[in-house]
Coordinates of N, CA and C in Angstrom, one line a residue:
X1 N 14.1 -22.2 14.6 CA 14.6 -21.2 15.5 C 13.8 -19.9 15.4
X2 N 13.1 -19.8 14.3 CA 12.6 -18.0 13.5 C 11.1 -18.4 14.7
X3 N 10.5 -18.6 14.4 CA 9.3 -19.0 14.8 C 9.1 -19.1 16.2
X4 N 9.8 -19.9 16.8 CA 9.7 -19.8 18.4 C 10.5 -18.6 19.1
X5 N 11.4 -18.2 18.6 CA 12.3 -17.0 19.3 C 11.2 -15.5 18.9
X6 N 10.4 -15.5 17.8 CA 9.3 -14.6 17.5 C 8.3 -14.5 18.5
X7 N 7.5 -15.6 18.3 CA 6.7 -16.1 19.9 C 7.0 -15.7 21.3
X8 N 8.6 -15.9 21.6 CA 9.1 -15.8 22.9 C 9.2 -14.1 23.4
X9 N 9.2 -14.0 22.3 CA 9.6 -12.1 22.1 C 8.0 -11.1 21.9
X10 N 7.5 -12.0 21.7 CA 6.3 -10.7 21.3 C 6.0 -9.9 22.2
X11 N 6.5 -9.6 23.9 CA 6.2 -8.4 24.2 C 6.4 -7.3 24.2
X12 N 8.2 -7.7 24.0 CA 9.8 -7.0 23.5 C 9.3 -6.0 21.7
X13 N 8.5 -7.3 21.1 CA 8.2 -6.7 19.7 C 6.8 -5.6 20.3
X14 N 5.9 -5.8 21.1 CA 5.3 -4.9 21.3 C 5.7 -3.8 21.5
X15 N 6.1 -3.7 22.7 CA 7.4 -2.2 23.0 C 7.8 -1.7 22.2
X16 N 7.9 -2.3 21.1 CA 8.3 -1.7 20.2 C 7.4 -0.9 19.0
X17 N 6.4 -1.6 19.2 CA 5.3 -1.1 18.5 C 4.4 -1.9 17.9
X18 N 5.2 -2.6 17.8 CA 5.2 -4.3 16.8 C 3.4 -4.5 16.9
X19 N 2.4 -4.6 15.9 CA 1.7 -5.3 16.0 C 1.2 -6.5 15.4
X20 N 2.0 -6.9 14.1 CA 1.8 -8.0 14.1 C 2.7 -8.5 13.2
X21 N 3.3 -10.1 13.1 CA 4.4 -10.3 12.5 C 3.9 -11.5 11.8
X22 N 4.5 -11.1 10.9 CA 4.0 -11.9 9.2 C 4.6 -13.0 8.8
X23 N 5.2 -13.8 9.1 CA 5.7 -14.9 8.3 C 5.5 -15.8 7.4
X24 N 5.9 -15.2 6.2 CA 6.3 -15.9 4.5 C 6.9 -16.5 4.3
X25 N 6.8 -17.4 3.6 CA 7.3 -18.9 2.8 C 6.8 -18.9 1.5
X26 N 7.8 -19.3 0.8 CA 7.1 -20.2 -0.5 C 6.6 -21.1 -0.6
X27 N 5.7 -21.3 0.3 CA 4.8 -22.9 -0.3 C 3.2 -22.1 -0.1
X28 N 2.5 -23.3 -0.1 CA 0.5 -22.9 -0.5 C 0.2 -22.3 1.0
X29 N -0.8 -22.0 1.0 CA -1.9 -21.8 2.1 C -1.9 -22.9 2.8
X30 N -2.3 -24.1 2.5 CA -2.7 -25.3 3.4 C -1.1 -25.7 3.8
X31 N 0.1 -25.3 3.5 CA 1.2 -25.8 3.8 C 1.9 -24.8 5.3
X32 N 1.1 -23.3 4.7 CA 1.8 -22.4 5.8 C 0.5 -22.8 7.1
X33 N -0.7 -23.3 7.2 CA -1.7 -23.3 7.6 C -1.1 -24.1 8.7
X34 N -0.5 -25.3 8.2 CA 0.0 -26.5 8.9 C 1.3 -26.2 10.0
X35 N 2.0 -25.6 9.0 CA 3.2 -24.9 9.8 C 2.5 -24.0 11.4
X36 N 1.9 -23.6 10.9 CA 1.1 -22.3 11.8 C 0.8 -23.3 12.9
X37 N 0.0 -24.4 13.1 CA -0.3 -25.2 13.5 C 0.3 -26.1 14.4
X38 N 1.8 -26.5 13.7 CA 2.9 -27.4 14.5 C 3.5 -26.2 15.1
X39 N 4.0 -25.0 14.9 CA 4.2 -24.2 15.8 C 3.7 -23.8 17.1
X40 N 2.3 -24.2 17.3 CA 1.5 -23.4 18.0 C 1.4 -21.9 18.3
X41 N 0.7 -21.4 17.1 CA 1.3 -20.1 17.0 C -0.4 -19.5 17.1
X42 N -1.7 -20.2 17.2 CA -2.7 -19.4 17.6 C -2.8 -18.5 19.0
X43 N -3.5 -17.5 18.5 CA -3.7 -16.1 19.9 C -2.2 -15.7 19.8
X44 N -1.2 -15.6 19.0 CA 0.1 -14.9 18.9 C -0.3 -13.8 18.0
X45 N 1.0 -13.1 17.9 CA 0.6 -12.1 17.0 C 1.4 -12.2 15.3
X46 N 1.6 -14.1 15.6 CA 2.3 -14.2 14.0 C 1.0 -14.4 13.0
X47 N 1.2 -14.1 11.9 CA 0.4 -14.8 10.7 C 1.2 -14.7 9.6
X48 N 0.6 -16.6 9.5 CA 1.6 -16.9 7.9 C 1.0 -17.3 7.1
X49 N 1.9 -16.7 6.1 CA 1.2 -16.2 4.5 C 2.1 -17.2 3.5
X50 N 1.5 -17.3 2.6 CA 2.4 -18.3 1.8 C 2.7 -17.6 0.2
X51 N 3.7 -17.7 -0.6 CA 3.9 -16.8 -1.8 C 4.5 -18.3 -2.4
X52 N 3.4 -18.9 -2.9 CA 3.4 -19.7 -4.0 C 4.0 -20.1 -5.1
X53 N 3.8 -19.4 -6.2 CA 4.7 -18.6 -6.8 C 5.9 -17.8 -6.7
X54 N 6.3 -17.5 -5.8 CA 7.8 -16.7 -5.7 C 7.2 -15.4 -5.9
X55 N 6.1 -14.8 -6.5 CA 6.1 -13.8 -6.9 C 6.5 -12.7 -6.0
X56 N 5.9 -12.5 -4.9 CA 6.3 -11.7 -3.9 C 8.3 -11.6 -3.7
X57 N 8.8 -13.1 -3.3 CA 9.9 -13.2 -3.1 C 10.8 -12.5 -4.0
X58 N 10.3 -12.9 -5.4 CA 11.1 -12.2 -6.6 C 10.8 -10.5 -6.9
X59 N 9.8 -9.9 -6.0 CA 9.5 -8.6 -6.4 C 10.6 -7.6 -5.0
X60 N 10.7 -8.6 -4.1 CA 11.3 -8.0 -2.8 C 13.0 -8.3 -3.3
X61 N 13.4 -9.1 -4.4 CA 14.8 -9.7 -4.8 C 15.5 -10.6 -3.5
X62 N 14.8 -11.1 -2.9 CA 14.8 -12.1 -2.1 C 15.1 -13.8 -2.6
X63 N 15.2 -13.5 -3.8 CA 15.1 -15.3 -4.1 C 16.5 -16.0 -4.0
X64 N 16.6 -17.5 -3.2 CA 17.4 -18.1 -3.0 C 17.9 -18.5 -4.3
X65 N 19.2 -18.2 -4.9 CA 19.5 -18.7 -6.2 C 21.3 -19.6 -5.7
X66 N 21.8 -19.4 -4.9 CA 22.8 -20.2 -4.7 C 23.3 -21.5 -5.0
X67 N 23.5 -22.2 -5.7 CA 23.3 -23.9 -5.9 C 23.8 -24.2 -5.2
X68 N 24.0 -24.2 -4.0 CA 24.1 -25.4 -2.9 C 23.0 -25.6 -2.5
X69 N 21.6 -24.7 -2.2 CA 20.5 -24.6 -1.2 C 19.3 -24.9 -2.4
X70 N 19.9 -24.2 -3.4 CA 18.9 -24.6 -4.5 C 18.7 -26.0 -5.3
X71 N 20.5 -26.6 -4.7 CA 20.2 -28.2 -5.7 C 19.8 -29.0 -4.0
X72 N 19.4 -29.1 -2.9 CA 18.7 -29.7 -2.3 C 17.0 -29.5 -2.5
X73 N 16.6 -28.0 -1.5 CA 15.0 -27.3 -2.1 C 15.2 -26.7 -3.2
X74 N 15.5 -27.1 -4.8 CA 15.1 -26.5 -6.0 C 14.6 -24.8 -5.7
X75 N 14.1 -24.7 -7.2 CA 14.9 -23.3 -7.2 C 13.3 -22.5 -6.9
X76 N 13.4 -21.2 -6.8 CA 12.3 -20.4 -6.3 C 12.4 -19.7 -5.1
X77 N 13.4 -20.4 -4.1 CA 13.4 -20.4 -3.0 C 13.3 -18.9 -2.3
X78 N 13.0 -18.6 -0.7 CA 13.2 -17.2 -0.4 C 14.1 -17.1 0.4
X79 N 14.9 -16.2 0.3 CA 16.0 -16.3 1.5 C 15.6 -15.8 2.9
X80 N 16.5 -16.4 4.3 CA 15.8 -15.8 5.3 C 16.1 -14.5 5.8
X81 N 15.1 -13.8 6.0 CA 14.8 -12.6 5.9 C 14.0 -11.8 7.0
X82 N 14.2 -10.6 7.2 CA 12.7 -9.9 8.5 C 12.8 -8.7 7.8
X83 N 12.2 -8.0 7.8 CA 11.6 -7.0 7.3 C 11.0 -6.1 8.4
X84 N 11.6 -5.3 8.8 CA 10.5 -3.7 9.5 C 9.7 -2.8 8.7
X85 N 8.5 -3.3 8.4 CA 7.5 -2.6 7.5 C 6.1 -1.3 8.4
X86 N 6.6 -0.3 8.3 CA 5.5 0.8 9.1 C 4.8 1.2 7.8
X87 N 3.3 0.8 8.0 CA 2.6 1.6 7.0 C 3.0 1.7 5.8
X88 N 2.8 -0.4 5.1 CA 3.4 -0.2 3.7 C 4.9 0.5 3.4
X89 N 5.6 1.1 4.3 CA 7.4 1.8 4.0 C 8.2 0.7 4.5
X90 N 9.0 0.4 3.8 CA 9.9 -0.6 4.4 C 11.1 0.1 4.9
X91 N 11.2 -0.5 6.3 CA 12.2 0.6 6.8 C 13.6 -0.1 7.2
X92 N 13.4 -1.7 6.9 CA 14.6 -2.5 7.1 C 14.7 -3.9 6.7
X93 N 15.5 -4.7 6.3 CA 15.3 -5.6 5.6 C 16.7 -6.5 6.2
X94 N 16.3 -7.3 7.1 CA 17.8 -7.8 7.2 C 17.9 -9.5 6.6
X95 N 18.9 -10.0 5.9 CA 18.8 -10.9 5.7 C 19.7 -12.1 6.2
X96 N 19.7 -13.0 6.9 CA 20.6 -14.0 7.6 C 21.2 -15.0 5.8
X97 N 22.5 -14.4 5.6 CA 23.5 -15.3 5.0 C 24.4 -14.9 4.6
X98 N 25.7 -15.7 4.3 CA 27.0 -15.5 4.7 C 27.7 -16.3 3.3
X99 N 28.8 -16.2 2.8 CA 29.4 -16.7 1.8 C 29.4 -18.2 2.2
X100 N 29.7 -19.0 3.1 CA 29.9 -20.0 3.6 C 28.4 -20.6 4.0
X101 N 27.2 -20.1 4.1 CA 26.2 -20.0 4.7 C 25.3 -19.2 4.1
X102 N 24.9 -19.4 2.6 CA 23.7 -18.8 1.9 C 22.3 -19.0 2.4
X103 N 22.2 -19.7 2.8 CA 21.3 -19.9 3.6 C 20.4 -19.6 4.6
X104 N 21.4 -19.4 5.3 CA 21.5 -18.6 6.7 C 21.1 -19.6 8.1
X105 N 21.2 -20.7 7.7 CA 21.2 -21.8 8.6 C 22.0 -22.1 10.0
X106 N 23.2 -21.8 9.3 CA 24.4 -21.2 10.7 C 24.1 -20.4 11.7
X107 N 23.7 -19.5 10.9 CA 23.7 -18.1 11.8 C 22.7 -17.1 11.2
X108 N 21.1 -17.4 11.7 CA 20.4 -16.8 11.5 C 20.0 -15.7 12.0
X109 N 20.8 -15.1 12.4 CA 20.7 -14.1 14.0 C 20.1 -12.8 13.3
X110 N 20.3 -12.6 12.5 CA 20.2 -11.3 11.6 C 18.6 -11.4 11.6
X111 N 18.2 -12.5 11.1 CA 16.2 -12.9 10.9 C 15.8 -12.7 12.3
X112 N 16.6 -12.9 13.5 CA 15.5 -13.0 14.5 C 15.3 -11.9 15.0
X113 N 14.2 -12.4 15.9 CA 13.8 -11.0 16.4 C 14.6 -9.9 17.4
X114 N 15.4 -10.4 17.9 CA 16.5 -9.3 18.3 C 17.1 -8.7 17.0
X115 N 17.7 -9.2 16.2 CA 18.1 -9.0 14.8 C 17.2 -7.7 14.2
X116 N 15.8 -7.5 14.2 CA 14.8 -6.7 13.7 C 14.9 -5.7 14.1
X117 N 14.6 -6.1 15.4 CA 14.6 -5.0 15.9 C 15.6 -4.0 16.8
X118 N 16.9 -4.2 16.7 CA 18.3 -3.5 16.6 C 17.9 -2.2 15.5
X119 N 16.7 -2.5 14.3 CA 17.4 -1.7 13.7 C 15.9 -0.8 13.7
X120 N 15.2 -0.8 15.0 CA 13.9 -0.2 14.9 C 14.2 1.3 16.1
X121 N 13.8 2.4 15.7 CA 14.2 3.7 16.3 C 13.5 3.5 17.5

């Protein structure tokens, strides 16, 4: 859902200022490469980055630790997330999940890109 509603939006994210939108995962380079790939996301303005390690995820306190989501994809995981970042300042951080819905699988609304940018001046 994150991926193509991003795509569908990028002129809406322009207007806004938006120039380019970052999409992180915890898995390798060749994993986010592939993703990038089945999406059809060349000449957009997404690029995906991959945090391997968690390190990133765990420095933002983003890490999925819930055991429902954690005993399917084990643990490390990142939760789903968008971020409004101007110039290195983080100016918004919303994250899609719900007591019923750690996840954010249900109702990711908060990650998308309407979701972002509600909270962009």
């Amino acid at each position: 859902k994150q991926i193509p509603d991003y795509v569908s939006k990028q002129d809406a994210l322009r207007a806004k200022g938006v120039t380019e939108v970052i999409v992180m995962a915890v898995n390798d380079g060749a994993v986010m490469m592939n993703w990038a790939k089945s999406q059809r996301t060349a000449l957009t303005m997404l690029t995906f980055l991959g945090d391997p390690n968690s390190e990133l995820t765990k420095a933002l306190d983003l890490e999925l630790t819930h055991p429902g989501p954690v005993s399917v994809l084990g643990p490390g995981r990142c939760k789903r997330f968008a971020m409004h970042v101007v110039n290195g300042e983080i100016r918004a951080v919303n994250v899609s999940e719900g007591p019923d819905d750690p996840a954010g699988d249900e109702d990711p609304s908060a990650s998308l890109a309407d979701g972002i940018m509600a909270t962009m001046e």
